[in-house]
XYZ file of C-alpha atoms in Angstrom:
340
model
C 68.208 74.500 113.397
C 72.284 74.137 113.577
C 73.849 74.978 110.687
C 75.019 71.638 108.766
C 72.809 69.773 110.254
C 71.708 68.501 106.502
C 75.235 67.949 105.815
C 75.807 65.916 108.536
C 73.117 63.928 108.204
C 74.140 63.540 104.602
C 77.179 62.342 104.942
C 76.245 60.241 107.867
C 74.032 58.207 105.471
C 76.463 58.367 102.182
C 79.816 57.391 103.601
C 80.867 54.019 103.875
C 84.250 55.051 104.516
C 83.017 56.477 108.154
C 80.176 53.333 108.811
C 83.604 50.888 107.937
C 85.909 52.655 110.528
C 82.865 52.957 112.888
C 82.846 49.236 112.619
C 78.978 49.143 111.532
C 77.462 47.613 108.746
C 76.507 49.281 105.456
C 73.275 49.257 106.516
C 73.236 50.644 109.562
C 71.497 53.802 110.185
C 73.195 56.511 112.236
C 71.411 58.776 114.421
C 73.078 62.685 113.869
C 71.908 65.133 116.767
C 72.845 68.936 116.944
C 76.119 68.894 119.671
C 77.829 72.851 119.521
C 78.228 75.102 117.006
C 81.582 77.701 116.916
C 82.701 80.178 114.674
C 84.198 77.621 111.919
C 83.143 74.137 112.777
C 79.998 72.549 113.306
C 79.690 69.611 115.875
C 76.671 66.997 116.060
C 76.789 63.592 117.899
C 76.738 60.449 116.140
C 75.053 57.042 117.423
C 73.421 53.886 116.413
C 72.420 50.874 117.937
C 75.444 48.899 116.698
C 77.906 51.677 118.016
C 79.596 50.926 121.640
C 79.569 54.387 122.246
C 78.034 57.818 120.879
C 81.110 59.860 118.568
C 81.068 63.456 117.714
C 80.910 64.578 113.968
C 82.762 67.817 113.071
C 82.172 69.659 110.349
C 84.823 72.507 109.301
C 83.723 75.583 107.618
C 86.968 77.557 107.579
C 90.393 78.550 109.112
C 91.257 80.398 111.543
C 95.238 79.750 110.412
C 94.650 79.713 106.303
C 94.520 76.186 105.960
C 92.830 74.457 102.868
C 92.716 71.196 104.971
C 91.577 72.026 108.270
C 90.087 68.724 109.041
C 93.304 66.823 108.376
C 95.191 69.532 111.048
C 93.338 68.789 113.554
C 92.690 65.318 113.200
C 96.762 65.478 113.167
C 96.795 66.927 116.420
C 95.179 64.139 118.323
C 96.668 61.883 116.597
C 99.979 63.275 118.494
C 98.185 63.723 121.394
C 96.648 60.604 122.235
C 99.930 58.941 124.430
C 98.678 61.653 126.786
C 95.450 60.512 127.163
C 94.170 63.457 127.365
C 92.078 64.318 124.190
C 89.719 62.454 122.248
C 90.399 59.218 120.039
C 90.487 60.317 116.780
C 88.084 57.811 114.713
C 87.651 58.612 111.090
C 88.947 62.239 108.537
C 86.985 62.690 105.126
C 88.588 65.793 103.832
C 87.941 65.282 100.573
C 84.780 66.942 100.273
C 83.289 64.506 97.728
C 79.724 64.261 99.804
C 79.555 67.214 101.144
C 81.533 70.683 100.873
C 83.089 70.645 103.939
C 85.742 68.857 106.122
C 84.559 65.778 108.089
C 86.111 64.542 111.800
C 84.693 61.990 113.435
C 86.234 61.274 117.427
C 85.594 59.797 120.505
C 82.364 61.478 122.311
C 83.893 62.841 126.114
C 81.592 63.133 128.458
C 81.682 66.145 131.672
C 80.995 69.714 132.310
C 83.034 72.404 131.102
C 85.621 73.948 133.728
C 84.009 76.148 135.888
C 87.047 79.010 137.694
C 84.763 78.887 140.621
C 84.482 75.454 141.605
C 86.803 74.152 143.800
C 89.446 71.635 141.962
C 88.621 72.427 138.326
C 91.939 74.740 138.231
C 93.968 72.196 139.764
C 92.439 69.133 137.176
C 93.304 72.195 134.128
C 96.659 72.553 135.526
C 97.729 68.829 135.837
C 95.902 68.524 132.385
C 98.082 70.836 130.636
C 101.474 69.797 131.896
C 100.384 66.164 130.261
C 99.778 67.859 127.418
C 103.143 69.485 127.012
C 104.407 66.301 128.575
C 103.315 64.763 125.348
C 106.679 64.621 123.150
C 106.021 65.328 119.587
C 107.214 63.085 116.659
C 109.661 64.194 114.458
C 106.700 63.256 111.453
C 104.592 65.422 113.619
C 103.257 68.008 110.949
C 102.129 70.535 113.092
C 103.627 74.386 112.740
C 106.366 75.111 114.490
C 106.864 78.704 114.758
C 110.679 80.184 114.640
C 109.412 82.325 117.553
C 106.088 81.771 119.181
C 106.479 84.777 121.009
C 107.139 86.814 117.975
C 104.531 85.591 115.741
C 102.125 85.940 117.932
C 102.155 89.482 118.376
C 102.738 89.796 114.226
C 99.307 87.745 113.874
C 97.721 90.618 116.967
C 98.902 92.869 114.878
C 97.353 91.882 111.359
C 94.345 90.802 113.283
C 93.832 94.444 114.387
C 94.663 96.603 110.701
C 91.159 95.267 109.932
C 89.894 96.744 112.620
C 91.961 100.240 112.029
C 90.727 100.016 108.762
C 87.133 99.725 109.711
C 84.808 102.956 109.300
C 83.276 102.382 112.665
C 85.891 102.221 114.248
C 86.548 103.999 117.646
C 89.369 106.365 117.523
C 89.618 105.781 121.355
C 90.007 102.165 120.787
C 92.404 102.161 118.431
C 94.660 104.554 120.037
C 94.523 101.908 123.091
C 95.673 99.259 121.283
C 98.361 100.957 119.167
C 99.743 101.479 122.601
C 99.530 97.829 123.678
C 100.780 96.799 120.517
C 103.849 98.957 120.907
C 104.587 98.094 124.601
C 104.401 94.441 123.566
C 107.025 94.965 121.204
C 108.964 97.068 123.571
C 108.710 94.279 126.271
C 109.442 91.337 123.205
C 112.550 93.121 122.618
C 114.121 92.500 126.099
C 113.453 88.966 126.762
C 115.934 86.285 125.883
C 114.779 83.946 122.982
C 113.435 80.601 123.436
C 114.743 78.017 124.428
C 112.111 75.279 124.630
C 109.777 74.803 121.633
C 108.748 71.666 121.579
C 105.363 71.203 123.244
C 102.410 70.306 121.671
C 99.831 73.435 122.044
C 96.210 73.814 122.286
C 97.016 77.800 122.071
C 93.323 78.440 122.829
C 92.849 77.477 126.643
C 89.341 78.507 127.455
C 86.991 76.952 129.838
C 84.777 75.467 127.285
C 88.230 73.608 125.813
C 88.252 71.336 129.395
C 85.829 68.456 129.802
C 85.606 67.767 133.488
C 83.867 64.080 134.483
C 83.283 62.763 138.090
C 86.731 61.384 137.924
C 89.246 64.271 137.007
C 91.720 62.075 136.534
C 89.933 61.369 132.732
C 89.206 65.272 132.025
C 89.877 65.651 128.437
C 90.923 68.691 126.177
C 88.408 69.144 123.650
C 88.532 71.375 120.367
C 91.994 71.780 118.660
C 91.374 73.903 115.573
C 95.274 75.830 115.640
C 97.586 73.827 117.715
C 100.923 74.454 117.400
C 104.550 73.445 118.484
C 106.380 75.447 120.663
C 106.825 76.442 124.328
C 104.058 76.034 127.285
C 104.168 79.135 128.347
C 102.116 80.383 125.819
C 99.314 78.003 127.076
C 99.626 78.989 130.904
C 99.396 82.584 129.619
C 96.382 82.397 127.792
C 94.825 80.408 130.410
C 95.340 82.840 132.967
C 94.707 85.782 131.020
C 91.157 88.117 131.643
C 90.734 88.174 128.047
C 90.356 84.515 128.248
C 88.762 84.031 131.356
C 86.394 86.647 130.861
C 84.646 84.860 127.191
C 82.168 83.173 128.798
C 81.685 84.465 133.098
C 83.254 87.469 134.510
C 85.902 86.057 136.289
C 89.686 87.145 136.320
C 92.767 85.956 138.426
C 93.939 87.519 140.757
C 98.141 87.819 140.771
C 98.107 85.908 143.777
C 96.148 83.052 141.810
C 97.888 82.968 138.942
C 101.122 82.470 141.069
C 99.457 79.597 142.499
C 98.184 77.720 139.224
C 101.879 78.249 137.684
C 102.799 76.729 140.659
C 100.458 73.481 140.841
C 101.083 73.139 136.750
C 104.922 73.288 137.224
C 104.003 70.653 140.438
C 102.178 68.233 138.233
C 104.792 68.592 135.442
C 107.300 66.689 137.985
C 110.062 66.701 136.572
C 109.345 65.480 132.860
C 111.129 68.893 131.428
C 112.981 72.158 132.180
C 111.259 75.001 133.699
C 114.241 77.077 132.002
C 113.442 79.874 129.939
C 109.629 80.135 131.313
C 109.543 82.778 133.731
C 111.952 84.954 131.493
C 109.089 85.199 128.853
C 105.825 84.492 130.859
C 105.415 88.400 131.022
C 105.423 89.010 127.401
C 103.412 86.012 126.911
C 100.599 87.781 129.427
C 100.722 90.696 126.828
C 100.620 89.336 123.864
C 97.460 87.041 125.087
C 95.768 89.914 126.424
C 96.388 91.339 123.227
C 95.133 88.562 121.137
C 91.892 88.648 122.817
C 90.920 92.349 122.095
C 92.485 91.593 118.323
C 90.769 88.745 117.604
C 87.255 90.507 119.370
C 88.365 93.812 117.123
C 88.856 91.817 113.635
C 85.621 89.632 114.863
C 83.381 92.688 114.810
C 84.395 93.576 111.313
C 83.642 90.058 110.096
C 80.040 89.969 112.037
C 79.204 92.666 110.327
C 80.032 91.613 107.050
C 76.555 89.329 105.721
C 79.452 87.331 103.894
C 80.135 85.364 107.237
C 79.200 81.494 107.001
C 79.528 80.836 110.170
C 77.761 82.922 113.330
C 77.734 81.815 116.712
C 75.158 84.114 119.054
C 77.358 84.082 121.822
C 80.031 84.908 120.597
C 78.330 88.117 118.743
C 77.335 89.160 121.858
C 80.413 88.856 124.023
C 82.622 90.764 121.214
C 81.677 94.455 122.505
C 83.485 93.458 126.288
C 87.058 93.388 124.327
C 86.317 96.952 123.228
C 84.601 98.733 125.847
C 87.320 101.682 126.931
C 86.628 100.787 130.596
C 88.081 97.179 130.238
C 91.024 98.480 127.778
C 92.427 101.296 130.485
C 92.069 98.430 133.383
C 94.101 95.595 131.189
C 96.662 98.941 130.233
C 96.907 99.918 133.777
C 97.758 96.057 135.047
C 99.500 94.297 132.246
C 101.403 97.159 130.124
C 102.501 100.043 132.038
Protein backbone atom coordinates (compact mmCIF):
# COMPACT_ATOMS: atom_id res chain seq x y z
CA UNK A 1 0.00 0.00 0.00
CA UNK A 2 1.37 3.80 -0.69
CA UNK A 3 2.50 5.36 2.10
CA UNK A 4 -0.24 8.06 3.32
CA UNK A 5 -2.69 6.55 1.81
CA UNK A 6 -4.67 6.68 5.41
CA UNK A 7 -3.78 10.20 5.60
CA UNK A 8 -5.11 11.07 2.55
CA UNK A 9 -8.06 9.47 2.86
CA UNK A 10 -8.34 11.16 6.21
CA UNK A 11 -8.14 14.32 5.35
CA UNK A 12 -10.13 13.81 2.25
CA UNK A 13 -13.13 13.01 4.52
CA UNK A 14 -12.31 15.70 7.50
CA UNK A 15 -11.66 18.88 5.58
CA UNK A 16 -14.25 21.11 4.66
CA UNK A 17 -11.85 23.65 3.81
CA UNK A 18 -10.71 21.37 0.61
CA UNK A 19 -14.67 19.93 -0.22
CA UNK A 20 -15.55 24.14 -0.13
CA UNK A 21 -12.74 25.09 -2.65
CA UNK A 22 -13.49 21.82 -4.58
CA UNK A 23 -16.89 23.32 -4.90
CA UNK A 24 -18.68 20.04 -3.42
CA UNK A 25 -20.97 19.74 -0.76
CA UNK A 26 -20.18 18.77 2.84
CA UNK A 27 -21.44 15.68 2.16
CA UNK A 28 -19.89 14.59 -0.60
CA UNK A 29 -17.69 11.67 -0.51
CA UNK A 30 -14.33 11.79 -2.29
CA UNK A 31 -12.80 8.92 -3.87
CA UNK A 32 -8.63 8.98 -2.89
CA UNK A 33 -6.61 6.47 -5.21
CA UNK A 34 -2.77 5.79 -4.89
CA UNK A 35 -1.18 8.31 -7.93
CA UNK A 36 3.10 8.32 -7.35
CA UNK A 37 5.05 8.21 -4.57
CA UNK A 38 8.78 10.23 -4.44
CA UNK A 39 11.26 10.64 -1.98
CA UNK A 40 9.29 13.47 0.15
CA UNK A 41 5.78 13.74 -1.13
CA UNK A 42 3.10 11.44 -1.55
CA UNK A 43 0.57 11.89 -4.50
CA UNK A 44 -3.03 10.16 -4.76
CA UNK A 45 -5.88 11.30 -7.12
CA UNK A 46 -8.92 12.79 -5.89
CA UNK A 47 -12.57 12.39 -7.50
CA UNK A 48 -16.20 12.33 -6.83
CA UNK A 49 -19.19 12.36 -8.69
CA UNK A 50 -19.85 16.08 -8.13
CA UNK A 51 -16.19 16.99 -9.25
CA UNK A 52 -15.81 18.20 -13.12
CA UNK A 53 -12.62 16.71 -13.16
CA UNK A 54 -10.29 14.20 -11.10
CA UNK A 55 -7.40 16.56 -8.85
CA UNK A 56 -4.25 15.25 -7.44
CA UNK A 57 -3.67 15.29 -3.57
CA UNK A 58 -0.06 15.84 -2.38
CA UNK A 59 1.09 15.04 0.65
CA UNK A 60 4.66 16.49 1.83
CA UNK A 61 6.82 14.56 4.10
CA UNK A 62 9.94 16.72 4.09
CA UNK A 63 12.41 19.17 2.35
CA UNK A 64 14.68 18.81 0.17
CA UNK A 65 15.63 22.85 0.73
CA UNK A 66 14.94 23.03 4.82
CA UNK A 67 11.66 24.36 4.61
CA UNK A 68 9.09 24.03 7.55
CA UNK A 69 6.30 24.86 4.98
CA UNK A 70 6.91 22.95 2.01
CA UNK A 71 3.38 22.78 0.89
CA UNK A 72 2.93 26.54 0.88
CA UNK A 73 6.43 26.73 -1.52
CA UNK A 74 5.24 24.93 -3.89
CA UNK A 75 1.79 25.78 -4.02
CA UNK A 76 3.62 29.40 -4.42
CA UNK A 77 5.27 28.31 -7.38
CA UNK A 78 2.26 27.63 -9.51
CA UNK A 79 0.67 30.15 -8.35
CA UNK A 80 3.48 32.28 -10.36
CA UNK A 81 3.44 30.00 -12.93
CA UNK A 82 0.06 29.70 -14.08
CA UNK A 83 0.13 32.95 -16.86
CA UNK A 84 2.30 30.35 -18.60
CA UNK A 85 -0.03 27.83 -18.79
CA UNK A 86 2.13 25.47 -18.38
CA UNK A 87 1.73 23.78 -14.89
CA UNK A 88 -1.13 22.70 -13.02
CA UNK A 89 -3.99 24.96 -11.44
CA UNK A 90 -3.29 25.16 -8.08
CA UNK A 91 -6.76 24.32 -6.18
CA UNK A 92 -6.57 24.22 -2.45
CA UNK A 93 -3.01 24.39 0.48
CA UNK A 94 -3.75 23.01 4.12
CA UNK A 95 -0.41 23.45 5.71
CA UNK A 96 -1.46 23.61 8.89
CA UNK A 97 -1.30 20.15 9.81
CA UNK A 98 -4.37 20.19 12.08
CA UNK A 99 -5.86 16.72 10.41
CA UNK A 100 -3.12 15.18 9.58
CA UNK A 101 0.81 15.64 10.18
CA UNK A 102 1.72 16.55 6.99
CA UNK A 103 1.42 19.29 4.27
CA UNK A 104 -1.66 19.10 1.98
CA UNK A 105 -1.77 20.37 -2.03
CA UNK A 106 -4.50 19.82 -3.88
CA UNK A 107 -4.12 20.83 -8.08
CA UNK A 108 -5.41 20.32 -11.27
CA UNK A 109 -5.05 16.43 -12.41
CA UNK A 110 -2.80 16.64 -16.09
CA UNK A 111 -3.25 14.05 -18.09
CA UNK A 112 -0.17 12.41 -20.77
CA UNK A 113 2.84 10.27 -20.75
CA UNK A 114 6.00 11.26 -19.36
CA UNK A 115 8.72 12.55 -21.99
CA UNK A 116 10.26 9.86 -23.57
CA UNK A 117 14.29 11.17 -25.23
CA UNK A 118 13.53 8.67 -27.86
CA UNK A 119 10.40 9.60 -29.34
CA UNK A 120 10.40 11.85 -31.96
CA UNK A 121 9.03 15.53 -30.86
CA UNK A 122 9.05 15.09 -27.07
CA UNK A 123 12.50 17.19 -26.99
CA UNK A 124 11.19 19.77 -29.12
CA UNK A 125 7.53 20.03 -26.90
CA UNK A 126 10.35 20.11 -23.52
CA UNK A 127 12.20 22.77 -25.21
CA UNK A 128 9.31 25.15 -26.23
CA UNK A 129 7.93 24.20 -22.69
CA UNK A 130 10.75 25.55 -20.85
CA UNK A 131 11.34 28.81 -22.63
CA UNK A 132 7.44 29.54 -21.48
CA UNK A 133 8.44 28.80 -18.36
CA UNK A 134 11.26 31.26 -18.08
CA UNK A 135 9.06 33.40 -20.26
CA UNK A 136 6.89 33.56 -17.22
CA UNK A 137 7.94 37.02 -15.46
CA UNK A 138 7.95 36.75 -11.78
CA UNK A 139 6.12 39.20 -9.40
CA UNK A 140 7.92 41.34 -7.34
CA UNK A 141 5.54 39.54 -4.21
CA UNK A 142 6.85 36.42 -5.75
CA UNK A 143 8.37 34.64 -2.57
CA UNK A 144 10.41 32.27 -4.14
CA UNK A 145 14.47 32.16 -3.35
CA UNK A 146 16.44 34.06 -5.26
CA UNK A 147 19.92 33.04 -5.01
CA UNK A 148 22.83 35.93 -5.09
CA UNK A 149 24.53 33.45 -7.46
CA UNK A 150 22.82 30.39 -8.77
CA UNK A 151 25.88 29.25 -10.13
CA UNK A 152 27.70 29.56 -6.90
CA UNK A 153 25.29 28.06 -4.61
CA UNK A 154 24.83 25.38 -6.44
CA UNK A 155 28.09 23.93 -6.31
CA UNK A 156 28.20 25.03 -2.26
CA UNK A 157 24.89 22.80 -1.85
CA UNK A 158 27.15 19.71 -4.25
CA UNK A 159 29.46 20.24 -1.98
CA UNK A 160 27.58 19.82 1.49
CA UNK A 161 25.55 17.21 -0.23
CA UNK A 162 28.74 15.12 -0.67
CA UNK A 163 30.67 15.64 3.19
CA UNK A 164 27.94 13.13 4.13
CA UNK A 165 29.02 10.95 1.87
CA UNK A 166 32.98 11.54 2.77
CA UNK A 167 31.94 11.06 6.08
CA UNK A 168 30.29 7.77 5.51
CA UNK A 169 32.21 4.47 6.68
CA UNK A 170 31.39 2.74 3.47
CA UNK A 171 32.49 4.90 1.59
CA UNK A 172 34.70 4.23 -1.53
CA UNK A 173 38.00 5.87 -1.35
CA UNK A 174 37.96 5.68 -5.23
CA UNK A 175 34.79 7.55 -5.29
CA UNK A 176 35.54 10.11 -3.25
CA UNK A 177 38.80 10.94 -4.70
CA UNK A 178 36.65 11.35 -8.10
CA UNK A 179 34.55 13.73 -6.88
CA UNK A 180 36.99 15.85 -4.83
CA UNK A 181 38.37 16.31 -8.27
CA UNK A 182 35.09 17.38 -9.89
CA UNK A 183 34.36 19.45 -7.09
CA UNK A 184 37.62 21.30 -7.48
CA UNK A 185 37.51 21.69 -11.32
CA UNK A 186 34.02 23.14 -10.87
CA UNK A 187 35.35 25.70 -8.76
CA UNK A 188 38.29 26.22 -10.96
CA UNK A 189 35.93 26.64 -14.03
CA UNK A 190 33.26 28.98 -11.57
CA UNK A 191 36.10 31.18 -11.06
CA UNK A 192 36.54 32.26 -14.75
CA UNK A 193 33.13 32.94 -15.89
CA UNK A 194 31.64 36.39 -15.73
CA UNK A 195 28.76 36.75 -13.13
CA UNK A 196 25.22 36.78 -13.96
CA UNK A 197 23.52 38.81 -15.49
CA UNK A 198 19.97 37.48 -15.83
CA UNK A 199 18.28 36.06 -12.70
CA UNK A 200 15.01 36.38 -13.03
CA UNK A 201 13.36 33.22 -14.36
CA UNK A 202 11.17 31.17 -12.63
CA UNK A 203 12.97 27.55 -12.20
CA UNK A 204 11.84 24.08 -11.97
CA UNK A 205 15.76 23.28 -11.22
CA UNK A 206 14.89 19.56 -11.45
CA UNK A 207 14.20 18.87 -15.29
CA UNK A 208 13.76 15.16 -15.53
CA UNK A 209 11.62 13.25 -17.85
CA UNK A 210 9.11 12.26 -15.33
CA UNK A 211 8.71 16.36 -14.57
CA UNK A 212 7.02 16.68 -18.45
CA UNK A 213 3.45 15.56 -19.03
CA UNK A 214 3.10 15.01 -22.73
CA UNK A 215 -0.86 14.73 -24.10
CA UNK A 216 -1.93 14.11 -27.78
CA UNK A 217 -1.77 17.80 -28.23
CA UNK A 218 1.79 19.09 -27.15
CA UNK A 219 0.78 22.27 -27.31
CA UNK A 220 -0.98 21.57 -23.50
CA UNK A 221 2.18 19.49 -22.10
CA UNK A 222 2.45 20.55 -18.60
CA UNK A 223 5.41 20.67 -16.01
CA UNK A 224 4.53 18.65 -13.18
CA UNK A 225 6.27 18.43 -9.62
CA UNK A 226 7.90 21.68 -8.27
CA UNK A 227 9.25 20.80 -4.83
CA UNK A 228 12.62 23.56 -5.03
CA UNK A 229 11.97 26.09 -7.64
CA UNK A 230 13.88 28.91 -7.61
CA UNK A 231 14.58 32.40 -9.24
CA UNK A 232 17.36 32.90 -11.26
CA UNK A 233 18.81 32.30 -14.75
CA UNK A 234 17.59 29.46 -17.41
CA UNK A 235 20.55 28.16 -17.97
CA UNK A 236 20.58 26.24 -15.06
CA UNK A 237 17.39 24.43 -16.35
CA UNK A 238 18.80 23.69 -19.99
CA UNK A 239 21.83 22.28 -18.13
CA UNK A 240 20.23 19.93 -16.03
CA UNK A 241 18.05 18.87 -18.74
CA UNK A 242 20.71 17.95 -20.92
CA UNK A 243 22.92 16.54 -18.47
CA UNK A 244 23.63 12.31 -18.31
CA UNK A 245 23.15 12.51 -14.72
CA UNK A 246 19.70 13.58 -15.46
CA UNK A 247 18.91 11.81 -18.41
CA UNK A 248 20.25 8.72 -17.24
CA UNK A 249 17.55 8.46 -13.73
CA UNK A 250 15.16 6.61 -15.29
CA UNK A 251 16.55 4.95 -19.25
CA UNK A 252 20.06 4.95 -20.33
CA UNK A 253 20.06 7.60 -22.60
CA UNK A 254 22.61 10.58 -22.88
CA UNK A 255 23.02 13.48 -25.48
CA UNK A 256 25.15 13.53 -27.65
CA UNK A 257 27.16 17.21 -28.09
CA UNK A 258 25.71 17.43 -31.34
CA UNK A 259 22.12 17.11 -29.65
CA UNK A 260 22.48 19.20 -27.04
CA UNK A 261 23.58 21.96 -29.57
CA UNK A 262 20.43 21.35 -31.24
CA UNK A 263 17.88 21.49 -28.19
CA UNK A 264 19.73 24.88 -27.01
CA UNK A 265 19.03 25.81 -30.27
CA UNK A 266 15.14 24.94 -30.70
CA UNK A 267 14.69 26.33 -26.82
CA UNK A 268 16.45 29.66 -27.69
CA UNK A 269 14.01 29.33 -31.16
CA UNK A 270 10.85 29.01 -29.17
CA UNK A 271 11.97 31.69 -26.67
CA UNK A 272 11.54 34.28 -29.75
CA UNK A 273 12.55 37.01 -28.68
CA UNK A 274 10.78 37.47 -25.15
CA UNK A 275 14.47 37.97 -23.40
CA UNK A 276 18.26 38.23 -23.83
CA UNK A 277 20.27 35.30 -24.67
CA UNK A 278 23.22 37.46 -23.01
CA UNK A 279 25.21 35.98 -20.45
CA UNK A 280 24.01 32.20 -21.33
CA UNK A 281 26.61 30.68 -23.27
CA UNK A 282 29.35 32.37 -21.00
CA UNK A 283 28.12 30.13 -18.05
CA UNK A 284 26.33 27.13 -19.76
CA UNK A 285 29.72 25.19 -19.25
CA UNK A 286 29.91 25.56 -15.61
CA UNK A 287 26.32 25.01 -15.38
CA UNK A 288 27.01 21.35 -17.25
CA UNK A 289 29.44 20.74 -14.25
CA UNK A 290 27.87 21.68 -11.55
CA UNK A 291 24.61 19.53 -12.76
CA UNK A 292 26.64 16.64 -13.42
CA UNK A 293 27.87 17.18 -10.13
CA UNK A 294 24.63 17.49 -8.38
CA UNK A 295 23.54 14.24 -9.65
CA UNK A 296 26.41 12.03 -8.24
CA UNK A 297 26.00 14.37 -4.84
CA UNK A 298 22.64 14.06 -4.39
CA UNK A 299 22.96 9.90 -5.45
CA UNK A 300 26.18 9.97 -2.84
CA UNK A 301 24.23 11.79 0.20
CA UNK A 302 21.04 9.52 -0.98
CA UNK A 303 22.88 6.30 -0.19
CA UNK A 304 23.75 7.45 3.26
CA UNK A 305 20.13 8.36 3.98
CA UNK A 306 18.76 4.82 2.47
CA UNK A 307 20.68 3.29 4.67
CA UNK A 308 19.75 5.00 7.62
CA UNK A 309 16.11 2.98 8.95
CA UNK A 310 15.32 6.69 10.10
CA UNK A 311 14.15 7.53 6.43
CA UNK A 312 10.24 8.25 6.15
CA UNK A 313 10.09 8.27 2.90
CA UNK A 314 11.57 5.32 0.33
CA UNK A 315 10.89 5.17 -3.16
CA UNK A 316 12.14 1.54 -4.80
CA UNK A 317 13.30 3.08 -7.77
CA UNK A 318 15.03 5.37 -6.73
CA UNK A 319 17.04 2.88 -4.21
CA UNK A 320 17.89 1.05 -6.99
CA UNK A 321 19.10 3.59 -9.51
CA UNK A 322 21.46 5.30 -6.70
CA UNK A 323 24.54 2.78 -7.27
CA UNK A 324 24.76 4.17 -11.34
CA UNK A 325 25.98 7.75 -9.83
CA UNK A 326 28.79 5.86 -8.10
CA UNK A 327 29.95 3.17 -10.19
CA UNK A 328 33.85 4.28 -11.09
CA UNK A 329 33.12 3.40 -14.75
CA UNK A 330 30.42 6.19 -15.14
CA UNK A 331 32.57 8.75 -12.85
CA UNK A 332 35.97 8.46 -15.21
CA UNK A 333 33.51 8.78 -18.47
CA UNK A 334 31.57 12.10 -17.00
CA UNK A 335 35.56 13.25 -15.82
CA UNK A 336 36.90 12.50 -19.17
CA UNK A 337 33.88 14.57 -21.12
CA UNK A 338 32.73 17.31 -18.85
CA UNK A 339 35.90 18.26 -16.53
CA UNK A 340 39.15 17.79 -18.07
Amino acid sequence: MQQGWDEARRFAAQSDELKEALGVGNGATLTVEPLAQGEHNSNFVLSCDELPAKAVLRLNYSSQIGLRNQASYEYEALKALAPSGRVPHALFLDDSKRIIPQGVLVMEFCEGRHLSYDTPGDTDTAAALLADIHSTNPLESCRLLRPRDPLDEQLRECIRLFSAYRAWAHADPCVVDTVESMLQRAQDTLNTVPPAIDRNHILNTEAVSDHFLIPNDPDKARMVDWEKPIVGEATQDIAYFLSPTTTIWKVDFVFSDNERAQFVQRYWDAVDGRFSRRGFDERFGAYVQTNCLRGITWSAAATVEYRSPHRALKNAGTEARLGLYLDREFLATLTQRFFS
